[in-house]
Amino acid sequence: MNMKFKLFAPFTLLLLFIVTLSFAQVKQVDINRVNDMAGLPQPLQIIDWKAMALNFDRTVYDFNAKGRYWPMVWIDSTGKNFNQPVVGMYTAIGDVRQGLQHNKGMFHEALANMGAVLGATLVGLDKSRQQGRNYVGMLKNYFNKDTGWDIMMNNTAPEVALLGGGYGRDWWYDVYPNVLFYAIYDKYPAEPGFEQMARSIAEKFFKADSILNGNYHYSYFDYGKMKPMTNQICAQPDAAAGHAYVLYAAYKKFGDPRYLKGAINAMKALESQPVNPTYELLMPFGAYLAARMNAEQGTTFDTAKMLDWTFDGTAICREGWGFLVGKWNGFDISGTVGSTVDHGGYAFLMNTFDAAWPLVPMVKYQPQYANAIGKWMLNAVNASRLFYPQYMPAAHQTIPELAEVTKGVIAYEGFAKASTFDTLYQSLKAPVAQGDGPKWVPGKNPEVSQFSVYGSAHVGIFGGMVKETEVKGLLRLDLRATDFYAQNAYPTYLFYNPYPTVKAIGFSSTLGKGKKTDVYDLVSQRFIARNVSATTKVAVPASGSVVLVCVPAGAKTVVKNGQLHAAGVVVDYHYKK
């Protein structure tokens, strides 16, 4: 029996490879910026991101944690917006504005709390019932009903809004908490009060889009007065991508055609921009929506244009904002996200995590980007370990002697090609792991505030979608992990092979124990294996990809309107016989 298996397995592998090559492939489309990234980044080390996310949750939500600057959480009992307690979480370690003893315990950010709840959920934790607390329900306090804005905001009240970023003056800070909320709502649809809040947000965003009428050239929008506003912050037309994401999610959830209309209008406003409108975090959602809405709604948005805007670093308002490329003193740092020009380049952890949220599931809707997104993710996932002090050599850190305070789960806010402090750390060679915390409260915030709790809180985005295969550097990316409000779909995974020779990986069905699987590849647009009940070998082409869909074995397939369906579920949105 064993001898037969040894003879059979290589033959099966060869056959699969031949079959894959013999059929027409979906022609892959390049992303120019990705072409400049390393084919196989060095040094290559893929850490266990799911384990990191679980450790972050276990460590940071410990109200009895010992050590200087710990614990990282406290209970805010001021009852803003809702008469209930809400957990406060530090933005950065040791931030003197935060904690129970400062500002009535009210200063904490939705970006940290919501990111931590979403990230933990993506790695399998139920944050609505943990340690006797409902961390999901606590997020309602960020729904600013007391101010009349009736949307999620980055703080619970204007009394503390000026202490930190955003809140009623910087558009992305007001839009992004609602993007985060809708993702969390998808995971906790039965949470009391969430439906009412989701509908309120959708109504506000729909009305705002109607008022803006295609012109998003403003610093922010006052959702209380329902009026666009201009201040010293430059215009952020990419807020249209955030509006579109929320409205399309609301349409998928509630079925109201007005929300679909609003999403389309916002996407048209985004696409019509004459120059790259990228500001902070929202443009990748525009690229994702372009691909998804084209597939699901028959729109014709220019995905390639929005991907170039996302990656290229040609932003005008936020000069140079995009995806970094390069090798700094032997370290490949390509794929990280931030400023491509500040001190030669300044990458941020949260931006890198959050870019994966929309860009990875985009491949499900446009598999012609499988190679580009697979290559980018390999670079981003590899380089992102360098934000953590235990993975960055001490000679490249501003405060390696203080790293113990992170307990292995909190990273530096970013890393730069050269220190961005005017006089400090100037002798360090690139990449320089650092953070901006000391600049927020000069002379008061400690050095350890360079360690970013809010950025590290989003680690579950990587943790929920990234898994390394038995081939070093060949990742399995779950395309459904962050594809929120998706219509019924089978498990779908992207495998990108960065090597110049074909590589074999073991692929197992995730339909459930005992369920046999037919394996469909979105790139070759063919079933490459049938009736699989255990791990099967799949060949991934040299410098190429497969996008594997687990279809129930024997499911009846039909082609309708150019889409391949199996048992009534869309398998391939762009099927070609």
Coordinates of C-alpha atoms in Angstrom, one line a residue:
M1 CA 0.0 0.0 0.0
N2 CA 2.7 2.4 0.9
M3 CA 4.7 1.6 -2.2
K4 CA 1.6 2.3 -4.4
F5 CA 1.1 5.6 -2.6
K6 CA 4.7 6.7 -3.2
L7 CA 4.3 5.9 -6.9
F8 CA 0.9 7.5 -7.1
A9 CA 1.5 10.8 -5.4
P10 CA 4.2 12.2 -7.8
F11 CA 2.1 11.1 -10.7
T12 CA -0.9 12.9 -9.3
L13 CA 1.2 16.0 -8.7
L14 CA 2.6 16.0 -12.3
L15 CA -0.9 15.4 -13.7
L16 CA -2.3 18.3 -11.7
F17 CA 0.5 20.6 -12.9
I18 CA 0.0 19.5 -16.6
V19 CA -3.8 20.0 -16.3
T20 CA -3.3 23.4 -14.8
L21 CA -1.0 24.5 -17.6
S22 CA -3.1 23.0 -20.4
F23 CA -6.0 25.3 -19.8
A24 CA -6.2 29.0 -20.5
Q25 CA -5.2 31.0 -17.5
V26 CA -6.9 34.2 -16.3
K27 CA -4.4 36.7 -17.6
Q28 CA -2.7 38.3 -14.7
V29 CA -2.6 42.1 -14.4
D30 CA 0.4 43.8 -12.9
I31 CA 0.4 46.5 -10.2
N32 CA 3.4 48.6 -11.1
R33 CA 4.5 49.3 -7.5
V34 CA 4.4 45.6 -6.7
N35 CA 6.7 44.9 -9.6
D36 CA 9.4 46.8 -7.8
M37 CA 9.0 44.6 -4.6
A38 CA 11.3 41.7 -3.8
G39 CA 10.4 38.4 -5.5
L40 CA 11.4 36.6 -2.3
P41 CA 12.0 39.1 0.5
Q42 CA 15.0 38.8 2.7
P43 CA 15.6 38.0 5.5
L44 CA 12.5 35.8 5.1
Q45 CA 10.7 35.0 8.4
I46 CA 6.9 34.5 8.6
I47 CA 5.7 34.7 12.1
D48 CA 2.5 33.0 13.5
W49 CA 0.1 36.0 13.2
K50 CA -2.8 34.1 14.7
A51 CA -0.8 33.3 17.7
M52 CA 0.3 36.9 18.0
A53 CA -3.3 38.1 17.8
L54 CA -4.4 35.6 20.5
N55 CA -1.5 36.6 22.7
F56 CA -2.4 40.3 22.2
D57 CA -5.9 39.7 23.3
R58 CA -4.9 37.6 26.3
T59 CA -2.3 40.1 27.5
V60 CA -3.9 43.5 26.8
Y61 CA -7.3 42.6 28.2
D62 CA -5.9 41.6 31.5
F63 CA -7.2 44.1 34.0
N64 CA -4.8 42.7 36.6
A65 CA -1.7 42.9 34.5
K66 CA 1.5 43.7 36.5
G67 CA 4.4 45.9 35.6
R68 CA 5.1 49.5 35.0
Y69 CA 2.5 51.1 32.7
W70 CA 0.3 48.1 32.9
P71 CA -2.6 47.3 32.7
M72 CA -3.4 48.6 29.2
V73 CA -7.2 48.7 29.9
W74 CA -9.5 50.3 32.4
I75 CA -13.2 50.9 32.8
D76 CA -14.7 54.2 31.8
S77 CA -17.9 54.7 33.8
T78 CA -18.8 58.2 32.5
G79 CA -21.7 56.7 30.5
K80 CA -21.4 58.9 27.4
N81 CA -24.1 58.3 24.8
F82 CA -25.2 55.1 26.6
N83 CA -25.6 54.6 30.3
Q84 CA -23.1 51.7 30.5
P85 CA -19.4 51.2 31.2
V86 CA -17.0 51.0 28.3
V87 CA -13.5 49.6 28.3
G88 CA -10.7 52.2 27.8
M89 CA -7.6 51.1 26.0
Y90 CA -4.3 53.0 25.8
T91 CA -3.4 54.4 22.4
A92 CA 0.3 54.1 23.2
I93 CA 2.0 52.7 26.2
G94 CA 2.2 55.3 29.0
D95 CA 0.3 58.0 27.2
V96 CA -0.2 60.6 30.0
R97 CA -3.6 61.7 28.7
Q98 CA -5.1 58.3 29.3
G99 CA -6.0 55.9 32.0
L100 CA -8.6 56.1 34.8
Q101 CA -6.8 58.9 36.6
H102 CA -6.7 61.3 33.6
N103 CA -9.5 63.2 31.8
K104 CA -12.1 61.3 33.9
G105 CA -11.0 58.1 32.2
M106 CA -12.8 59.3 29.1
F107 CA -9.9 59.6 26.6
H108 CA -9.7 56.4 24.6
E109 CA -10.0 55.8 20.9
A110 CA -12.4 53.7 18.8
L111 CA -9.5 52.9 16.5
A112 CA -7.9 50.9 19.3
N113 CA -11.0 49.4 20.9
M114 CA -12.8 48.5 17.7
G115 CA -9.7 47.2 16.0
A116 CA -9.0 45.0 19.0
V117 CA -12.5 43.6 19.0
L118 CA -12.5 42.9 15.3
G119 CA -9.0 41.4 15.3
A120 CA -9.8 39.0 18.2
T121 CA -13.1 38.0 16.4
L122 CA -11.2 37.2 13.2
V123 CA -9.0 34.7 15.1
G124 CA -12.0 32.9 16.6
L125 CA -12.7 34.7 19.9
D126 CA -16.2 35.8 21.0
K127 CA -15.7 39.2 22.4
S128 CA -19.4 39.5 23.4
R129 CA -18.8 37.1 26.2
Q130 CA -15.3 37.1 27.6
Q131 CA -14.2 37.4 31.2
G132 CA -17.8 38.1 32.1
R133 CA -17.8 41.2 29.9
N134 CA -19.4 42.1 26.6
Y135 CA -16.7 44.1 24.8
V136 CA -18.8 44.2 21.7
G137 CA -21.8 45.9 23.4
M138 CA -19.4 48.4 25.0
L139 CA -18.6 49.8 21.6
K140 CA -22.0 51.4 21.5
N141 CA -20.6 54.3 23.5
Y142 CA -18.7 55.5 20.5
F143 CA -22.0 56.1 18.7
N144 CA -22.3 59.8 19.3
K145 CA -26.0 60.3 19.8
D146 CA -25.4 63.0 22.5
T147 CA -23.9 65.3 19.9
G148 CA -26.6 64.6 17.3
W149 CA -24.1 63.2 14.8
D150 CA -25.6 59.7 15.3
I151 CA -22.6 57.9 13.8
M152 CA -19.6 56.0 15.3
M153 CA -16.8 58.4 16.1
N154 CA -13.2 58.0 17.4
N155 CA -14.1 59.3 20.9
T156 CA -17.2 59.1 23.0
A157 CA -17.5 62.8 23.5
P158 CA -16.2 66.2 22.3
E159 CA -14.7 67.0 25.7
V160 CA -11.7 64.8 25.0
A161 CA -11.8 65.0 21.2
L162 CA -9.1 67.6 20.8
L163 CA -6.6 65.5 22.8
G164 CA -6.1 63.1 20.0
G165 CA -6.5 62.7 16.3
G166 CA -9.6 63.4 14.4
Y167 CA -13.1 63.8 15.8
G168 CA -15.2 66.4 13.9
R169 CA -12.4 68.0 12.0
D170 CA -10.4 65.3 10.1
W171 CA -12.7 63.3 7.8
W172 CA -11.1 59.8 7.8
Y173 CA -11.2 59.7 11.6
D174 CA -15.0 60.2 11.5
V175 CA -15.6 57.7 8.6
Y176 CA -13.3 54.9 9.5
P177 CA -14.9 54.0 12.9
N178 CA -18.1 53.3 10.9
V179 CA -16.2 51.1 8.5
L180 CA -14.9 49.2 11.5
F181 CA -18.4 49.1 13.1
Y182 CA -20.0 47.6 10.0
A183 CA -17.4 44.8 10.0
I184 CA -18.0 44.1 13.6
Y185 CA -21.8 44.2 13.1
D186 CA -21.4 41.5 10.4
K187 CA -19.8 39.2 13.0
Y188 CA -22.3 40.1 15.8
P189 CA -25.6 40.7 14.0
A190 CA -27.7 39.9 17.1
E191 CA -26.0 42.4 19.4
P192 CA -28.8 44.5 21.0
G193 CA -28.9 48.0 19.5
F194 CA -26.6 47.4 16.6
E195 CA -29.3 47.2 13.9
Q196 CA -30.7 50.6 14.9
M197 CA -27.2 52.1 14.9
A198 CA -26.3 50.6 11.6
R199 CA -29.4 52.0 10.0
S200 CA -28.7 55.4 11.5
I201 CA -25.2 55.4 10.1
A202 CA -26.4 54.3 6.7
E203 CA -29.0 57.1 6.6
K204 CA -26.5 59.7 7.6
F205 CA -24.0 58.6 5.0
F206 CA -26.7 58.3 2.3
K207 CA -27.9 61.8 3.1
A208 CA -24.4 63.2 3.2
D209 CA -23.6 61.7 -0.2
S210 CA -26.8 63.2 -1.6
I211 CA -25.8 66.6 -0.2
L212 CA -22.2 66.3 -1.5
N213 CA -23.6 65.3 -4.9
G214 CA -20.3 64.1 -6.3
N215 CA -18.1 66.7 -4.7
Y216 CA -16.1 65.2 -1.8
H217 CA -13.5 68.0 -1.8
Y218 CA -13.7 68.9 1.8
S219 CA -11.8 68.5 5.1
Y220 CA -14.7 66.8 6.8
F221 CA -18.4 66.5 7.0
D222 CA -20.5 67.7 10.0
Y223 CA -23.0 64.8 10.3
G224 CA -25.0 66.8 12.9
K225 CA -25.6 69.9 10.8
M226 CA -25.3 67.8 7.6
K227 CA -22.9 70.2 6.0
P228 CA -19.5 69.7 4.4
M229 CA -16.7 71.7 6.0
T230 CA -13.3 73.1 5.2
N231 CA -10.5 73.8 7.6
Q232 CA -6.7 73.8 7.8
I233 CA -6.7 70.0 7.0
C234 CA -6.5 69.5 3.2
A235 CA -9.4 68.0 1.4
Q236 CA -10.0 64.2 1.6
P237 CA -12.0 63.1 -1.5
D238 CA -11.1 59.5 -0.7
A239 CA -13.7 59.7 2.1
A240 CA -16.0 58.7 -0.7
A241 CA -14.5 55.2 -0.5
G242 CA -15.5 55.0 3.1
H243 CA -19.0 56.2 2.4
A244 CA -19.3 53.7 -0.4
Y245 CA -18.1 50.8 1.7
V246 CA -20.6 51.5 4.5
L247 CA -23.5 52.1 2.1
Y248 CA -22.8 48.9 0.1
A249 CA -22.5 46.9 3.3
A250 CA -25.9 48.5 4.4
Y251 CA -27.4 47.5 1.1
K252 CA -26.2 44.0 1.4
K253 CA -27.5 43.8 5.0
F254 CA -30.9 45.6 4.6
G255 CA -31.6 45.4 0.9
D256 CA -32.6 49.1 0.6
P257 CA -31.9 50.2 -3.0
R258 CA -31.2 53.7 -1.9
Y259 CA -28.0 52.5 -0.2
L260 CA -26.8 50.8 -3.4
K261 CA -27.5 54.1 -5.3
G262 CA -25.5 56.0 -2.7
A263 CA -22.6 53.5 -2.9
I264 CA -22.5 53.9 -6.7
N265 CA -22.7 57.7 -6.5
A266 CA -19.8 57.8 -3.9
M267 CA -17.7 55.4 -6.1
K268 CA -18.3 57.7 -9.1
A269 CA -17.2 60.7 -7.1
L270 CA -14.1 58.8 -6.1
E271 CA -13.3 57.6 -9.6
S272 CA -13.7 61.0 -11.1
Q273 CA -10.9 62.6 -9.1
P274 CA -8.3 64.2 -11.5
V275 CA -5.3 63.4 -9.2
N276 CA -4.6 60.7 -6.6
P277 CA -6.9 61.5 -3.6
T278 CA -5.3 59.1 -1.2
Y279 CA -5.2 60.4 2.4
E280 CA -4.9 57.7 5.0
L281 CA -6.7 54.3 5.1
L282 CA -9.7 54.5 2.8
M283 CA -8.4 54.1 -0.8
P284 CA -7.9 50.3 -0.6
F285 CA -11.6 50.0 0.1
G286 CA -12.3 51.8 -3.1
A287 CA -10.3 49.3 -5.1
Y288 CA -12.0 46.4 -3.3
L289 CA -15.5 47.9 -4.0
A290 CA -14.7 48.5 -7.6
A291 CA -13.9 44.8 -8.1
R292 CA -16.8 43.5 -6.0
M293 CA -19.4 45.8 -7.3
N294 CA -18.3 45.2 -10.9
A295 CA -18.7 41.4 -10.2
E296 CA -22.0 41.6 -8.2
Q297 CA -23.7 44.6 -9.7
G298 CA -22.4 44.9 -13.3
T299 CA -20.8 48.3 -12.7
T300 CA -17.6 49.2 -14.6
F301 CA -15.5 51.0 -12.1
D302 CA -11.7 51.3 -12.9
T303 CA -10.2 48.9 -10.4
A304 CA -6.7 49.3 -11.9
K305 CA -6.8 53.1 -11.4
M306 CA -7.8 52.8 -7.8
L307 CA -5.1 50.2 -7.1
D308 CA -2.5 52.5 -8.6
W309 CA -3.8 55.3 -6.4
T310 CA -3.6 52.9 -3.4
F311 CA 0.0 51.7 -4.1
D312 CA 1.9 54.3 -6.0
G313 CA 2.7 57.0 -3.4
T314 CA 1.6 59.7 -5.8
A315 CA -0.9 61.3 -3.4
I316 CA -1.0 65.1 -3.5
C317 CA -2.8 66.2 -0.3
R318 CA -1.1 63.6 1.9
E319 CA 2.1 63.8 -0.1
G320 CA 3.7 60.5 -1.0
W321 CA 1.2 58.3 0.9
G322 CA 1.2 54.8 -0.4
F323 CA 3.1 51.5 -0.2
L324 CA 6.9 51.5 0.5
V325 CA 9.4 49.7 -1.7
G326 CA 13.0 49.0 -1.0
K327 CA 15.8 47.2 0.8
W328 CA 17.3 49.2 3.7
N329 CA 20.7 47.9 4.9
G330 CA 19.8 44.3 4.0
F331 CA 16.2 44.4 5.1
D332 CA 13.4 44.2 2.6
I333 CA 10.7 46.6 3.8
S334 CA 8.5 46.5 0.7
G335 CA 4.8 46.2 1.1
T336 CA 4.4 48.2 4.3
V337 CA 2.1 51.3 4.1
G338 CA 2.7 54.9 5.0
S339 CA 4.7 57.9 3.7
T340 CA 7.0 57.1 0.9
V341 CA 8.8 60.5 1.3
D342 CA 8.9 61.4 5.0
H343 CA 12.6 61.0 6.0
G344 CA 13.1 58.7 3.1
G345 CA 10.0 56.6 4.0
Y346 CA 8.0 56.0 7.2
A347 CA 5.8 52.9 7.4
F348 CA 3.1 52.3 9.9
L349 CA 1.8 49.0 11.4
M350 CA -1.9 49.7 11.5
N351 CA -2.0 51.0 8.0
T352 CA -0.3 47.8 6.8
F353 CA -2.6 45.5 8.7
D354 CA -5.7 47.4 7.5
A355 CA -4.7 47.5 3.8
A356 CA -5.0 43.7 3.8
W357 CA -8.6 43.8 5.0
P358 CA -10.0 45.0 1.6
L359 CA -7.2 44.0 -0.8
V360 CA -7.0 40.3 -0.1
P361 CA -10.7 39.5 -0.6
M362 CA -10.6 41.7 -3.8
V363 CA -8.9 38.7 -5.5
K364 CA -12.1 36.7 -5.1
Y365 CA -13.8 39.1 -7.4
Q366 CA -10.9 39.8 -9.8
P367 CA -8.5 36.9 -9.8
Q368 CA -6.4 38.6 -12.5
Y369 CA -4.8 40.3 -9.5
A370 CA -3.9 37.0 -7.7
N371 CA -0.1 37.3 -8.5
A372 CA 0.1 41.0 -7.6
I373 CA -1.8 40.8 -4.3
G374 CA -0.1 37.5 -3.4
K375 CA 3.4 39.0 -4.0
W376 CA 2.5 42.2 -2.1
M377 CA 1.1 40.2 0.9
L378 CA 4.3 38.1 1.1
N379 CA 6.4 41.3 1.3
A380 CA 4.0 43.0 3.8
V381 CA 3.6 40.0 6.0
N382 CA 7.4 39.4 6.1
A383 CA 8.3 43.0 6.7
S384 CA 5.6 43.6 9.4
R385 CA 7.4 41.5 12.0
L386 CA 10.1 44.2 12.0
F387 CA 7.7 46.5 13.8
Y388 CA 7.9 44.2 16.9
P389 CA 11.0 44.7 19.1
Q390 CA 11.7 41.0 19.4
Y391 CA 12.1 40.7 15.6
M392 CA 14.0 43.9 14.9
P393 CA 17.7 43.9 15.7
A394 CA 18.4 46.2 18.7
A395 CA 20.7 48.3 16.6
H396 CA 17.7 49.4 14.5
Q397 CA 15.4 50.3 17.5
T398 CA 15.1 53.6 19.3
I399 CA 14.5 52.1 22.7
P400 CA 15.4 48.4 22.7
E401 CA 16.3 48.5 26.3
L402 CA 12.7 49.2 27.1
A403 CA 11.2 46.5 24.9
E404 CA 10.3 44.3 27.9
V405 CA 7.3 46.6 28.6
T406 CA 5.6 45.4 25.5
K407 CA 5.3 41.8 26.8
G408 CA 5.9 40.6 23.3
V409 CA 2.5 41.8 21.9
I410 CA 2.9 45.5 21.3
A411 CA 4.9 46.9 18.4
Y412 CA 6.5 50.1 17.6
E413 CA 4.1 52.5 15.8
G414 CA 6.3 52.3 12.7
F415 CA 9.7 52.3 11.2
A416 CA 11.5 54.9 9.1
K417 CA 14.5 55.1 6.8
A418 CA 15.9 57.7 9.3
S419 CA 14.8 58.8 12.7
T420 CA 11.9 61.4 12.4
F421 CA 12.9 63.0 15.7
D422 CA 14.8 66.3 15.2
T423 CA 17.7 65.4 17.4
L424 CA 17.2 62.0 18.8
Y425 CA 18.3 58.6 17.5
Q426 CA 20.2 60.2 14.6
S427 CA 22.9 57.6 14.6
L428 CA 20.6 54.7 14.0
K429 CA 20.7 53.0 10.6
A430 CA 17.7 52.1 8.5
P431 CA 15.2 50.7 9.2
V432 CA 14.6 52.6 12.4
A433 CA 11.8 51.2 14.6
Q434 CA 10.1 54.1 16.4
G435 CA 6.9 55.8 17.2
D436 CA 5.4 59.3 17.4
G437 CA 4.0 59.1 20.9
P438 CA 6.5 61.4 22.6
K439 CA 5.6 64.1 20.1
W440 CA 1.9 64.1 21.0
V441 CA 2.6 65.5 24.5
P442 CA 6.1 66.9 24.3
G443 CA 8.1 66.7 27.5
K444 CA 5.4 64.6 29.2
N445 CA 4.8 61.4 27.2
P446 CA 7.5 58.9 28.0
E447 CA 9.8 57.2 25.5
V448 CA 7.7 54.0 25.8
S449 CA 4.8 55.8 24.1
Q450 CA 6.6 54.9 20.9
F451 CA 5.0 51.4 21.4
S452 CA 1.6 51.5 19.7
V453 CA -1.3 49.7 21.4
Y454 CA -3.8 50.9 18.8
G455 CA -1.8 49.7 15.8
S456 CA -1.0 46.4 17.4
A457 CA -4.7 45.9 18.2
H458 CA -5.4 45.3 14.5
V459 CA -3.1 42.2 14.3
G460 CA -6.1 39.9 14.0
I461 CA -6.5 41.0 10.4
F462 CA -3.3 39.2 9.5
G463 CA -4.1 36.5 12.1
G464 CA -7.4 35.7 10.5
M465 CA -6.3 35.5 6.9
V466 CA -2.6 34.5 6.8
K467 CA -1.1 31.0 7.3
E468 CA 2.2 29.7 6.0
T469 CA 2.2 26.4 4.1
E470 CA 4.9 23.7 4.4
V471 CA 6.8 25.7 1.7
K472 CA 8.7 28.6 3.4
G473 CA 7.3 31.9 2.1
L474 CA 4.3 30.3 0.3
L475 CA 1.3 31.7 2.1
R476 CA -2.3 30.6 2.3
L477 CA -4.5 33.7 2.2
D478 CA -8.2 33.3 3.2
L479 CA -10.2 35.4 0.8
R480 CA -13.3 35.2 2.9
A481 CA -11.9 36.3 6.2
T482 CA -12.6 40.0 5.7
D483 CA -15.1 39.8 2.9
F484 CA -17.9 41.2 5.1
Y485 CA -21.6 41.0 4.0
A486 CA -20.6 38.7 1.2
Q487 CA -23.3 36.6 -0.4
N488 CA -23.1 32.9 0.2
A489 CA -19.7 31.6 -0.9
Y490 CA -17.5 28.6 -0.5
P491 CA -14.1 28.7 1.2
T492 CA -11.6 30.3 -1.1
Y493 CA -7.8 30.6 -0.7
L494 CA -5.0 32.3 -2.6
F495 CA -1.6 30.7 -2.8
Y496 CA 1.2 32.6 -4.5
N497 CA 4.5 30.9 -5.2
P498 CA 7.4 33.3 -5.1
Y499 CA 9.9 30.8 -6.4
P500 CA 11.2 30.3 -10.0
T501 CA 10.1 26.7 -10.0
V502 CA 6.8 25.0 -9.4
K503 CA 6.1 24.1 -5.7
A504 CA 3.7 21.5 -4.3
I505 CA 1.5 22.2 -1.3
G506 CA -0.9 20.1 0.6
F507 CA -4.5 21.3 0.4
S508 CA -7.3 20.2 2.7
S509 CA -11.0 20.9 2.4
T510 CA -12.4 23.4 5.0
L511 CA -16.0 22.5 4.3
G512 CA -16.2 20.4 7.4
K513 CA -15.1 17.0 8.8
G514 CA -16.1 14.1 6.5
K515 CA -17.3 16.3 3.7
K516 CA -15.8 15.6 0.3
T517 CA -14.6 18.4 -1.9
D518 CA -14.2 19.3 -5.5
V519 CA -11.4 21.8 -5.9
Y520 CA -11.9 24.7 -8.4
D521 CA -9.1 27.0 -9.4
L522 CA -10.2 30.6 -10.2
V523 CA -6.9 31.2 -12.1
S524 CA -7.1 28.2 -14.5
Q525 CA -10.9 28.3 -14.3
R526 CA -11.1 24.5 -14.0
F527 CA -11.8 21.9 -11.4
I528 CA -8.3 20.5 -10.6
A529 CA -9.4 17.8 -8.2
R530 CA -12.5 15.9 -7.5
N531 CA -14.0 14.1 -4.5
V532 CA -11.2 15.0 -2.2
S533 CA -11.6 13.7 1.3
A534 CA -8.1 14.3 2.7
T535 CA -5.1 16.4 2.0
T536 CA -4.3 16.5 -1.7
K537 CA -1.2 17.8 -3.4
V538 CA -1.6 20.9 -5.6
A539 CA 1.1 22.4 -7.8
V540 CA 1.5 26.2 -7.6
P541 CA 3.1 27.5 -10.8
A542 CA 6.5 29.2 -10.7
S543 CA 6.0 32.9 -9.8
G544 CA 2.3 32.3 -10.1
S545 CA -0.8 31.6 -8.2
V546 CA -3.8 29.3 -7.7
V547 CA -7.0 30.5 -6.1
L548 CA -8.7 27.4 -4.8
V549 CA -12.4 27.1 -4.0
C550 CA -13.7 24.2 -1.9
V551 CA -16.9 23.1 -3.7
P552 CA -19.1 20.3 -2.2
A553 CA -18.3 17.2 -4.1
G554 CA -20.8 16.4 -6.8
A555 CA -22.5 19.8 -6.6
K556 CA -24.5 20.6 -9.8
T557 CA -22.8 23.4 -11.8
V558 CA -24.5 25.7 -14.1
V559 CA -23.4 28.9 -16.0
K560 CA -25.7 31.9 -15.7
N561 CA -24.9 35.4 -17.0
G562 CA -21.2 34.5 -17.4
Q563 CA -20.9 33.2 -13.8
L564 CA -20.3 29.6 -12.7
H565 CA -22.6 28.5 -10.0
A566 CA -22.4 25.3 -7.9
A567 CA -25.5 24.3 -6.0
G568 CA -26.8 27.8 -6.4
V569 CA -23.6 29.5 -5.1
V570 CA -21.4 31.6 -7.3
V571 CA -17.9 30.0 -7.7
D572 CA -16.5 32.1 -10.5
Y573 CA -17.9 35.6 -11.3
H574 CA -16.1 35.8 -14.7
Y575 CA -16.4 32.3 -16.0
K576 CA -15.1 31.5 -19.5
K577 CA -15.6 28.0 -21.0

